[in-house]
C-alpha cells in the first residue's frame, strides 16, 4: 500500500507546490487538509479543487470558524491573552485547531506523516509539530520549506514549470497570516524596525487619523463570554466578526511590536485585531468590577503564563489545562454589560454595569449616604504599617540610619 502524507494546505503558492514536491521526494500520496478559521478569501470548494488539480489524491476541507471562535478565541479572551502585553495570539490560537483536523485526517485517510509549510525561523513549526506529537504520537512530521530550503523563487519556478493552477508573483513583499481573531504581517520593508508601516500593510482596519463619527457599542457578557451586542444575541463568532467591522472602521486594533520568538530571535510584527482588542478591553473592565482584589491580582500572573504557553505551542500541555480550570473558575461572576466608544483608533470604556458587581456605590461615594466607616482607617493604617515601623526602629537602634535619606536606602 502506498504511503500517505497529510499536508496542512492553505491554497497558496507554497503549499500548492508542496503537494508535488512531497510526492516526488517521498513517493507518497498527498492528502491536502484545508481548515477555515475565518481567514476569508476563496471558498473552501475552490481551495479543495485546487489541491486536487495540484496532485493531491484527497482533499479534506473543514469549516472550523465557530469551533475556532468558541473553543480557542474565547479561552484567550477569558485569560486576557496578550503576549508581551501586545499580541493577541492571532496565529498561535489557530494552530491547535488546525492540528486537531490534521491528526483526524491522518487517522481517517491512513496517513503516517503530517507535513506543514513552515520555515525554520518561526514559531509555527513548533506549534504544529508539538501539537501533532501530542495528539498523534505515532505520526511523523516533515516541513518541506524548512527541511529542503525551498525558497519562494523556487516555488514560483516549480509552479510555472508544472503549470499549476496558482497565481505566482514576486511583488508582495510581506508574509501574511490571518483569521477571524486578527491579521499578522511581517518581513519585507518591515524588517527594518525604524521604518514606519505603509498604508498597504493594513486590511482589517481603516486609518485612525480620519475616522467616521464615534460608534458607541454595548457588549453583554455571561461568564466571560460575549453574548449580546447592543441588545442583540450573538455567538462568539458573530461577536468577533461584527466588532472586526465596527472597530476596524475606526482604526482600532493596530499593533506594531518587536516580539521575542520562541526560537530565540526578535521579530518585528504588525497586527490588526479590531474585534479581539475591543472584546479584550471590555472584558478587562468587566473583570475590574466583578473579581475580588486578590483573585484579580493572582489572575494576572496566571493570564501571563497561560499566554506564554499558548504562544510557545503548548496548547495541549497539562499545565495549560490546569490554568484553564483556574481561569474558568474566575469567570463565574464575570457577567454584565460594558459600553464603549469606538473612535480614532481607540476603544474607550465609558460605562459598566453588572448584577454581580463588587462595586458598592454607598461605600465609594464621598457624598451623603457614605457607608464607609472612616474611623476604622487609623487603626488599619497602624497595623498595616507596623512591620515596616518596627524594622525602621531596629535600624535606628543599631545605628544603621543616619538621616531620612538613609531610610529610603534600607532594603
CSV table of C-alpha atoms in Angstrom, one decimal:
chain,number,residue,atom,x,y,z
A,1,UNK,CA,0.0,0.0,0.0
A,2,UNK,CA,1.3,3.4,-1.0
A,3,UNK,CA,2.3,5.6,2.0
A,4,UNK,CA,0.1,8.7,2.5
A,5,UNK,CA,1.1,12.1,3.9
A,6,UNK,CA,-1.4,14.7,5.2
A,7,UNK,CA,-0.4,18.3,4.2
A,8,UNK,CA,-1.7,21.4,6.0
A,9,UNK,CA,-3.0,23.2,2.9
A,10,UNK,CA,-3.7,26.9,2.7
A,11,UNK,CA,-4.4,27.1,-1.1
A,12,UNK,CA,-1.5,29.4,-1.5
A,13,UNK,CA,1.7,29.1,-3.5
A,14,UNK,CA,4.0,27.3,-1.1
A,15,UNK,CA,1.6,24.6,0.0
A,16,UNK,CA,0.2,24.1,-3.6
A,17,UNK,CA,3.8,23.5,-4.8
A,18,UNK,CA,4.5,21.3,-1.7
A,19,UNK,CA,2.0,18.7,-3.0
A,20,UNK,CA,4.2,17.9,-6.0
A,21,UNK,CA,7.4,18.3,-4.1
A,22,UNK,CA,6.4,15.9,-1.4
A,23,UNK,CA,5.1,13.3,-3.9
A,24,UNK,CA,8.3,13.5,-5.9
A,25,UNK,CA,10.7,13.4,-2.9
A,26,UNK,CA,8.9,10.6,-1.0
A,27,UNK,CA,6.9,8.7,-3.5
A,28,UNK,CA,3.9,9.1,-1.1
A,29,UNK,CA,0.4,10.2,-1.9
A,30,UNK,CA,-0.6,13.6,-0.6
A,31,UNK,CA,-3.8,14.3,1.2
A,32,UNK,CA,-4.4,18.1,1.4
A,33,UNK,CA,-6.2,19.4,4.5
A,34,UNK,CA,-7.6,22.9,4.5
A,35,UNK,CA,-9.2,24.4,7.6
A,36,UNK,CA,-11.3,27.6,7.5
A,37,UNK,CA,-10.6,29.7,10.7
A,38,UNK,CA,-12.1,32.8,9.2
A,39,UNK,CA,-9.2,33.9,7.0
A,40,UNK,CA,-11.6,35.0,4.3
A,41,UNK,CA,-10.7,34.9,0.6
A,42,UNK,CA,-11.5,31.9,-1.6
A,43,UNK,CA,-14.2,29.4,-0.8
A,44,UNK,CA,-13.4,26.0,0.6
A,45,UNK,CA,-14.6,24.3,-2.5
A,46,UNK,CA,-12.2,26.4,-4.7
A,47,UNK,CA,-9.3,25.5,-2.4
A,48,UNK,CA,-10.3,21.9,-2.4
A,49,UNK,CA,-10.4,21.7,-6.2
A,50,UNK,CA,-7.1,23.5,-6.5
A,51,UNK,CA,-5.5,20.9,-4.2
A,52,UNK,CA,-6.8,18.1,-6.4
A,53,UNK,CA,-5.6,19.9,-9.5
A,54,UNK,CA,-2.1,20.2,-8.0
A,55,UNK,CA,-1.9,16.5,-7.5
A,56,UNK,CA,-3.5,15.7,-4.1
A,57,UNK,CA,-5.2,12.3,-4.1
A,58,UNK,CA,-7.7,13.5,-1.5
A,59,UNK,CA,-8.7,17.0,-0.3
A,60,UNK,CA,-10.3,17.4,3.1
A,61,UNK,CA,-11.8,20.8,4.0
A,62,UNK,CA,-13.3,21.9,7.2
A,63,UNK,CA,-15.3,25.0,8.2
A,64,UNK,CA,-13.9,25.5,11.7
A,65,UNK,CA,-14.9,29.1,12.2
A,66,UNK,CA,-17.4,28.5,15.0
A,67,UNK,CA,-15.1,25.9,16.6
A,68,UNK,CA,-12.2,28.3,16.5
A,69,UNK,CA,-14.1,31.2,17.9
A,70,UNK,CA,-15.8,29.2,20.7
A,71,UNK,CA,-13.0,26.8,21.7
A,72,UNK,CA,-9.9,28.8,21.1
A,73,UNK,CA,-10.6,32.6,20.9
A,74,UNK,CA,-13.0,32.6,23.9
A,75,UNK,CA,-10.5,30.9,26.2
A,76,UNK,CA,-7.9,33.5,25.1
A,77,UNK,CA,-10.4,36.3,25.9
A,78,UNK,CA,-11.1,34.9,29.4
A,79,UNK,CA,-7.4,34.8,30.0
A,80,UNK,CA,-6.8,38.3,28.5
A,81,UNK,CA,-4.2,36.7,26.3
A,82,UNK,CA,-1.8,39.4,25.1
A,83,UNK,CA,1.8,38.1,24.6
A,84,UNK,CA,4.3,40.6,25.8
A,85,UNK,CA,1.3,42.9,26.6
A,86,UNK,CA,0.7,43.5,22.9
A,87,UNK,CA,0.0,40.5,20.7
A,88,UNK,CA,-3.5,38.8,21.0
A,89,UNK,CA,-2.1,35.4,19.8
A,90,UNK,CA,-3.7,35.6,16.3
A,91,UNK,CA,-1.6,32.8,14.7
A,92,UNK,CA,-0.9,30.9,17.9
A,93,UNK,CA,-4.6,30.3,18.6
A,94,UNK,CA,-5.3,29.0,15.1
A,95,UNK,CA,-2.6,26.3,15.0
A,96,UNK,CA,-4.0,23.9,17.6
A,97,UNK,CA,-7.4,23.8,15.9
A,98,UNK,CA,-5.7,23.1,12.6
A,99,UNK,CA,-3.6,20.4,14.3
A,100,UNK,CA,-6.7,18.7,15.5
A,101,UNK,CA,-8.1,18.5,12.0
A,102,UNK,CA,-4.7,17.3,10.6
A,103,UNK,CA,-4.4,14.5,13.1
A,104,UNK,CA,-8.1,13.5,12.5
A,105,UNK,CA,-7.5,13.4,8.7
A,106,UNK,CA,-4.3,11.4,9.2
A,107,UNK,CA,-6.4,8.7,11.0
A,108,UNK,CA,-9.2,8.9,8.5
A,109,UNK,CA,-7.1,8.5,5.4
A,110,UNK,CA,-4.4,6.2,6.9
A,111,UNK,CA,-1.5,8.6,6.7
A,112,UNK,CA,1.7,8.0,8.7
A,113,UNK,CA,3.1,11.5,8.3
A,114,UNK,CA,1.9,15.1,8.6
A,115,UNK,CA,3.5,17.9,6.6
A,116,UNK,CA,3.3,21.7,7.1
A,117,UNK,CA,4.7,24.7,5.2
A,118,UNK,CA,6.5,26.5,8.0
A,119,UNK,CA,10.1,27.8,7.8
A,120,UNK,CA,12.8,27.1,10.3
A,121,UNK,CA,12.8,30.6,11.8
A,122,UNK,CA,9.3,30.9,13.0
A,123,UNK,CA,7.1,29.8,15.9
A,124,UNK,CA,4.6,27.9,13.9
A,125,UNK,CA,6.8,24.9,13.1
A,126,UNK,CA,7.0,24.3,16.9
A,127,UNK,CA,3.2,24.8,17.4
A,128,UNK,CA,2.4,22.4,14.6
A,129,UNK,CA,4.9,19.7,15.5
A,130,UNK,CA,4.5,19.7,19.2
A,131,UNK,CA,0.7,19.6,18.8
A,132,UNK,CA,0.9,16.7,16.3
A,133,UNK,CA,3.3,14.8,18.6
A,134,UNK,CA,0.8,15.3,21.5
A,135,UNK,CA,-2.4,14.3,19.7
A,136,UNK,CA,-0.8,11.8,17.3
A,137,UNK,CA,2.4,10.4,18.9
A,138,UNK,CA,2.7,7.7,16.2
A,139,UNK,CA,2.8,10.3,13.4
A,140,UNK,CA,5.9,11.7,11.8
A,141,UNK,CA,6.3,15.4,10.7
A,142,UNK,CA,8.0,16.9,7.7
A,143,UNK,CA,8.4,20.5,6.7
A,144,UNK,CA,9.5,20.9,3.0
A,145,UNK,CA,10.1,24.6,3.1
A,146,UNK,CA,12.3,24.3,6.2
A,147,UNK,CA,14.0,20.9,5.6
A,148,UNK,CA,14.6,21.3,1.8
A,149,UNK,CA,15.2,25.1,1.9
A,150,UNK,CA,12.6,25.6,-0.7
A,151,UNK,CA,12.5,29.4,-1.4
A,152,UNK,CA,9.7,31.4,-2.8
A,153,UNK,CA,11.7,31.8,-6.1
A,154,UNK,CA,12.0,28.0,-6.3
A,155,UNK,CA,8.3,27.6,-5.6
A,156,UNK,CA,7.4,30.1,-8.4
A,157,UNK,CA,9.7,28.3,-10.9
A,158,UNK,CA,8.2,24.9,-9.9
A,159,UNK,CA,4.6,26.2,-10.3
A,160,UNK,CA,5.3,27.7,-13.7
A,161,UNK,CA,7.2,24.6,-14.9
A,162,UNK,CA,4.4,22.3,-13.9
A,163,UNK,CA,1.5,24.7,-15.0
A,164,UNK,CA,0.0,24.6,-11.5
A,165,UNK,CA,-3.4,26.4,-11.1
A,166,UNK,CA,-2.0,29.1,-8.7
A,167,UNK,CA,-1.2,32.7,-9.2
A,168,UNK,CA,2.6,33.3,-8.9
A,169,UNK,CA,4.1,36.7,-8.2
A,170,UNK,CA,7.2,38.1,-6.6
A,171,UNK,CA,5.7,41.5,-6.0
A,172,UNK,CA,4.1,41.1,-2.5
A,173,UNK,CA,7.0,41.6,0.0
A,174,UNK,CA,5.0,40.6,3.1
A,175,UNK,CA,4.3,37.3,4.8
A,176,UNK,CA,0.7,37.4,6.0
A,177,UNK,CA,-1.4,35.1,8.2
A,178,UNK,CA,-5.0,36.0,9.1
A,179,UNK,CA,-8.1,34.6,10.7
A,180,UNK,CA,-11.2,35.9,12.4
A,181,UNK,CA,-9.2,36.9,15.5
A,182,UNK,CA,-6.8,39.1,13.6
A,183,UNK,CA,-4.2,39.5,10.9
A,184,UNK,CA,-0.4,39.2,11.2
A,185,UNK,CA,2.1,40.9,8.7
A,186,UNK,CA,5.9,40.6,8.7
A,187,UNK,CA,9.0,40.6,6.5
A,188,UNK,CA,9.9,42.8,3.6
A,189,UNK,CA,10.1,46.6,4.3
A,190,UNK,CA,9.1,45.9,7.9
A,191,UNK,CA,12.3,44.1,8.8
A,192,UNK,CA,14.0,47.5,9.2
A,193,UNK,CA,12.4,48.3,12.6
A,194,UNK,CA,13.0,52.1,12.0
A,195,UNK,CA,10.6,52.0,9.0
A,196,UNK,CA,7.0,53.0,9.8
A,197,UNK,CA,4.3,50.7,8.3
A,198,UNK,CA,3.0,51.9,5.0
A,199,UNK,CA,-0.7,52.0,4.1
A,200,UNK,CA,-0.6,48.8,2.1
A,201,UNK,CA,0.1,46.8,5.2
A,202,UNK,CA,-3.4,47.2,6.6
A,203,UNK,CA,-6.6,45.4,5.5
A,204,UNK,CA,-8.7,44.9,8.6
A,205,UNK,CA,-8.6,48.5,9.8
A,206,UNK,CA,-9.1,51.9,8.3
A,207,UNK,CA,-6.7,54.8,9.0
A,208,UNK,CA,-7.5,56.1,12.5
A,209,UNK,CA,-6.3,59.7,11.6
A,210,UNK,CA,-9.5,60.2,9.6
A,211,UNK,CA,-12.3,58.4,11.4
A,212,UNK,CA,-16.0,58.5,10.9
A,213,UNK,CA,-18.3,59.7,13.8
A,214,UNK,CA,-17.8,57.8,17.1
A,215,UNK,CA,-19.5,54.4,17.3
A,216,UNK,CA,-20.9,53.5,20.7
A,217,UNK,CA,-21.4,49.8,21.4
A,218,UNK,CA,-22.6,47.9,24.4
A,219,UNK,CA,-21.4,44.4,24.9
A,220,UNK,CA,-23.1,41.9,27.3
A,221,UNK,CA,-21.1,39.1,28.8
A,222,UNK,CA,-22.0,35.9,30.6
A,223,UNK,CA,-19.3,34.1,32.5
A,224,UNK,CA,-16.6,36.0,30.5
A,225,UNK,CA,-18.1,35.3,27.1
A,226,UNK,CA,-19.8,38.0,24.9
A,227,UNK,CA,-23.5,37.0,24.3
A,228,UNK,CA,-25.1,40.3,23.1
A,229,UNK,CA,-24.1,43.4,21.1
A,230,UNK,CA,-26.4,46.4,21.5
A,231,UNK,CA,-29.1,44.0,22.9
A,232,UNK,CA,-28.9,41.5,20.0
A,233,UNK,CA,-27.9,37.9,20.8
A,234,UNK,CA,-24.7,36.9,19.1
A,235,UNK,CA,-22.5,33.8,19.0
A,236,UNK,CA,-18.8,34.2,19.8
A,237,UNK,CA,-18.0,34.1,16.0
A,238,UNK,CA,-20.7,36.8,15.3
A,239,UNK,CA,-19.4,39.0,18.1
A,240,UNK,CA,-15.8,38.9,16.7
A,241,UNK,CA,-17.0,39.5,13.2
A,242,UNK,CA,-19.2,42.4,14.0
A,243,UNK,CA,-16.6,44.1,16.1
A,244,UNK,CA,-14.0,43.5,13.4
A,245,UNK,CA,-16.2,45.6,11.1
A,246,UNK,CA,-17.2,48.3,13.5
A,247,UNK,CA,-13.9,48.7,15.4
A,248,UNK,CA,-11.9,48.2,12.2
A,249,UNK,CA,-13.8,51.1,10.6
A,250,UNK,CA,-12.5,53.3,13.4
A,251,UNK,CA,-8.9,52.0,13.1
A,252,UNK,CA,-9.0,50.1,16.4
A,253,UNK,CA,-6.6,47.3,17.0
A,254,UNK,CA,-3.4,48.2,15.1
A,255,UNK,CA,-0.3,46.9,16.8
A,256,UNK,CA,3.3,47.4,15.9
A,257,UNK,CA,5.7,45.3,18.1
A,258,UNK,CA,9.1,43.7,18.2
A,259,UNK,CA,8.4,40.4,19.9
A,260,UNK,CA,10.5,37.6,21.3
A,261,UNK,CA,10.1,34.5,19.2
A,262,UNK,CA,10.2,31.0,20.7
A,263,UNK,CA,13.3,30.2,18.6
A,264,UNK,CA,15.3,32.9,20.3
A,265,UNK,CA,15.2,35.8,17.8
A,266,UNK,CA,13.4,39.1,17.9
A,267,UNK,CA,10.9,39.8,15.1
A,268,UNK,CA,9.0,42.9,14.1
A,269,UNK,CA,5.3,42.2,13.6
A,270,UNK,CA,2.3,44.2,12.5
A,271,UNK,CA,-1.0,43.0,13.8
A,272,UNK,CA,-4.6,44.1,13.2
A,273,UNK,CA,-7.1,42.7,15.7
A,274,UNK,CA,-10.0,45.2,16.0
A,275,UNK,CA,-12.6,42.7,17.3
A,276,UNK,CA,-10.2,40.9,19.6
A,277,UNK,CA,-8.8,44.1,21.1
A,278,UNK,CA,-12.2,45.6,21.6
A,279,UNK,CA,-13.5,42.5,23.3
A,280,UNK,CA,-10.4,42.2,25.5
A,281,UNK,CA,-10.7,45.8,26.6
A,282,UNK,CA,-14.4,45.3,27.5
A,283,UNK,CA,-13.6,42.0,29.3
A,284,UNK,CA,-10.8,43.5,31.4
A,285,UNK,CA,-13.1,46.3,32.6
A,286,UNK,CA,-15.8,43.9,33.5
A,287,UNK,CA,-13.3,41.8,35.5
A,288,UNK,CA,-12.4,45.0,37.3
A,289,UNK,CA,-15.8,45.3,38.9
A,290,UNK,CA,-16.5,41.5,39.3
A,291,UNK,CA,-13.3,39.9,40.5
A,292,UNK,CA,-12.2,40.2,44.2
A,293,UNK,CA,-9.0,42.1,44.6
A,294,UNK,CA,-6.6,39.2,45.5
A,295,UNK,CA,-8.2,36.9,42.9
A,296,UNK,CA,-7.7,39.6,40.3
A,297,UNK,CA,-4.1,40.2,41.2
A,298,UNK,CA,-3.2,36.5,41.1
A,299,UNK,CA,-5.1,36.0,37.8
A,300,UNK,CA,-2.8,38.5,36.1
A,301,UNK,CA,0.1,36.0,36.8
A,302,UNK,CA,-2.0,33.1,35.5
A,303,UNK,CA,-3.0,35.0,32.4
A,304,UNK,CA,0.6,35.8,31.6
A,305,UNK,CA,1.7,32.2,32.0
A,306,UNK,CA,-1.3,30.9,30.0
A,307,UNK,CA,-0.4,33.3,27.2
A,308,UNK,CA,3.2,32.3,27.1
A,309,UNK,CA,2.2,28.6,27.0
A,310,UNK,CA,-0.1,29.2,24.0
A,311,UNK,CA,2.5,31.3,22.2
A,312,UNK,CA,5.1,28.6,22.8
A,313,UNK,CA,2.9,25.9,21.2
A,314,UNK,CA,1.8,24.2,24.4
A,315,UNK,CA,-1.9,24.4,23.9
A,316,UNK,CA,-2.4,20.7,24.7
A,317,UNK,CA,0.0,20.7,27.7
A,318,UNK,CA,-1.0,19.6,31.2
A,319,UNK,CA,-0.1,22.9,32.7
A,320,UNK,CA,-2.2,24.8,30.3
A,321,UNK,CA,-5.1,22.5,31.1
A,322,UNK,CA,-4.7,23.3,34.8
A,323,UNK,CA,-4.6,27.0,34.2
A,324,UNK,CA,-7.7,26.7,32.1
A,325,UNK,CA,-9.5,25.3,35.1
A,326,UNK,CA,-8.4,28.3,37.2
A,327,UNK,CA,-9.4,30.9,34.6
A,328,UNK,CA,-12.8,29.3,34.1
A,329,UNK,CA,-13.5,29.4,37.8
A,330,UNK,CA,-12.7,33.1,38.0
A,331,UNK,CA,-15.2,33.8,35.2
A,332,UNK,CA,-18.2,32.6,37.3
A,333,UNK,CA,-19.3,36.2,38.1
A,334,UNK,CA,-17.8,38.0,35.0
A,335,UNK,CA,-21.3,38.8,33.7
A,336,UNK,CA,-22.7,42.2,32.8
A,337,UNK,CA,-22.6,45.0,30.2
A,338,UNK,CA,-19.8,47.2,29.1
A,339,UNK,CA,-20.3,50.3,27.0
A,340,UNK,CA,-17.5,51.5,24.7
A,341,UNK,CA,-16.9,54.4,22.3
A,342,UNK,CA,-15.0,53.3,19.2
A,343,UNK,CA,-13.3,56.3,17.6
A,344,UNK,CA,-9.9,57.3,16.1
A,345,UNK,CA,-8.1,54.1,16.9
A,346,UNK,CA,-9.3,53.8,20.4
A,347,UNK,CA,-11.9,51.6,22.2
A,348,UNK,CA,-12.7,53.5,25.3
A,349,UNK,CA,-14.9,52.1,28.1
A,350,UNK,CA,-17.4,54.7,29.4
A,351,UNK,CA,-20.0,52.6,31.1
A,352,UNK,CA,-20.2,49.4,33.2
A,353,UNK,CA,-23.0,47.5,35.0
A,354,UNK,CA,-23.3,44.0,36.4
A,355,UNK,CA,-25.7,42.3,38.8
A,356,UNK,CA,-22.6,40.5,40.2
A,357,UNK,CA,-20.5,43.7,40.6
A,358,UNK,CA,-18.4,44.2,43.7
A,359,UNK,CA,-18.6,48.0,43.3
A,360,UNK,CA,-20.7,49.4,46.1
A,361,UNK,CA,-21.8,53.0,45.5
A,362,UNK,CA,-22.6,53.6,49.1
A,363,UNK,CA,-19.0,52.6,50.1
A,364,UNK,CA,-17.4,54.5,47.2
A,365,UNK,CA,-19.3,57.8,47.4
A,366,UNK,CA,-17.9,60.8,49.2
A,367,UNK,CA,-21.3,62.4,49.3
A,368,UNK,CA,-24.3,62.0,51.6
A,369,UNK,CA,-25.1,58.3,52.2
A,370,UNK,CA,-21.4,57.3,52.6
A,371,UNK,CA,-21.5,53.9,54.4
A,372,UNK,CA,-17.7,53.7,54.8
A,373,UNK,CA,-16.6,53.9,58.4
A,374,UNK,CA,-13.7,56.3,58.2
A,375,UNK,CA,-13.0,55.9,61.9
A,376,UNK,CA,-11.6,52.5,61.1
A,377,UNK,CA,-8.9,53.9,58.9
A,378,UNK,CA,-6.5,55.0,61.6
A,379,UNK,CA,-6.3,51.5,63.3
A,380,UNK,CA,-6.0,49.8,59.9
A,381,UNK,CA,-3.0,52.1,58.9
A,382,UNK,CA,-1.3,51.5,62.3
A,383,UNK,CA,-1.5,47.7,61.8
A,384,UNK,CA,-0.7,47.8,58.1
A,385,UNK,CA,2.5,49.8,58.6
A,386,UNK,CA,3.5,48.1,61.9
A,387,UNK,CA,6.1,45.7,60.5
A,388,UNK,CA,7.9,48.5,58.5
A,389,UNK,CA,7.8,50.7,61.6
A,390,UNK,CA,9.4,48.0,63.8
A,391,UNK,CA,12.1,47.4,61.2
A,392,UNK,CA,12.9,51.1,61.0
A,393,UNK,CA,13.1,51.3,64.8
A,394,UNK,CA,15.6,48.5,64.8
A,395,UNK,CA,17.7,50.2,62.2
A,396,UNK,CA,17.8,53.3,64.2
A,397,UNK,CA,18.7,51.4,67.4
A,398,UNK,CA,21.6,49.7,65.7
A,399,UNK,CA,22.9,52.9,64.2
A,400,UNK,CA,22.1,51.9,60.6
A,401,UNK,CA,20.0,55.0,59.9
A,402,UNK,CA,21.6,58.5,60.0
A,403,UNK,CA,19.0,60.5,58.1
A,404,UNK,CA,15.8,60.4,56.3
A,405,UNK,CA,17.7,59.7,53.0
A,406,UNK,CA,19.2,56.6,54.7
A,407,UNK,CA,15.8,55.2,55.5
A,408,UNK,CA,14.9,55.2,51.8
A,409,UNK,CA,18.0,53.1,51.1
A,410,UNK,CA,17.1,50.4,53.5
A,411,UNK,CA,16.3,47.0,52.0
